[in-house]
Phi, psi and omega in degrees: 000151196256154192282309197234128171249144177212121175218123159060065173265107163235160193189117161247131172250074180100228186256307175321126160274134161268274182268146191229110163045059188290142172233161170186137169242161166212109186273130178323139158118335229253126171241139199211148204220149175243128194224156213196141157315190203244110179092021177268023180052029169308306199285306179324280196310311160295321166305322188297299192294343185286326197098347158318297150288179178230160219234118178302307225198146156090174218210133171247117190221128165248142202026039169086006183240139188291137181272127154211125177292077180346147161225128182255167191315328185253013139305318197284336181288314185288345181283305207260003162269329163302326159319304208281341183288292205313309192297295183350297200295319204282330187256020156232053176229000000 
């Protein structure tokens, strides 16, 4: 069984595709590096697998467990208290 799957991993922005149906297996022990030009979605595709991103399409599972980053009430609470200190800070400049 593979430590880290990566199947049909695609990530779309808008109308851009970055990754189009990326496959990757990685077997305990296994070292394995993805290399590319410059805008060929290495980094996109590594962001997908940490769970920074959630994947438009195909599925990332580390030990047979799906990676997905939840999002909980108190993320939403700090995206909108960074929100309200930016406007603060911002209207007495």
């Amino acid at each position: 069984m593979a430590l880290l799957e990566t199947r049909k991993l695609t990530m779309r922005f808008g109308g851009l595709t970055a990754v189009s149906q990326f496959d990757c297996s990685v077997e305990p022990g296994q070292i394995v590096s993805i290399i590319g030009p410059n805008g060929a979605g290495k980094t996109t595709a590594f962001n997908a697998i940490t769970g920074i991103y959630n994947p438009t399409e195909g599925s990332v599972t580390f030990e047979g467990r799906e990676v997905r980053r939840p999002l909980r009430t108190l993320t939403v609470l700090a995206m909108g208290l960074i929100g309200l200190a930016t406007g603060v800070t911002l209207m007495f400049f």
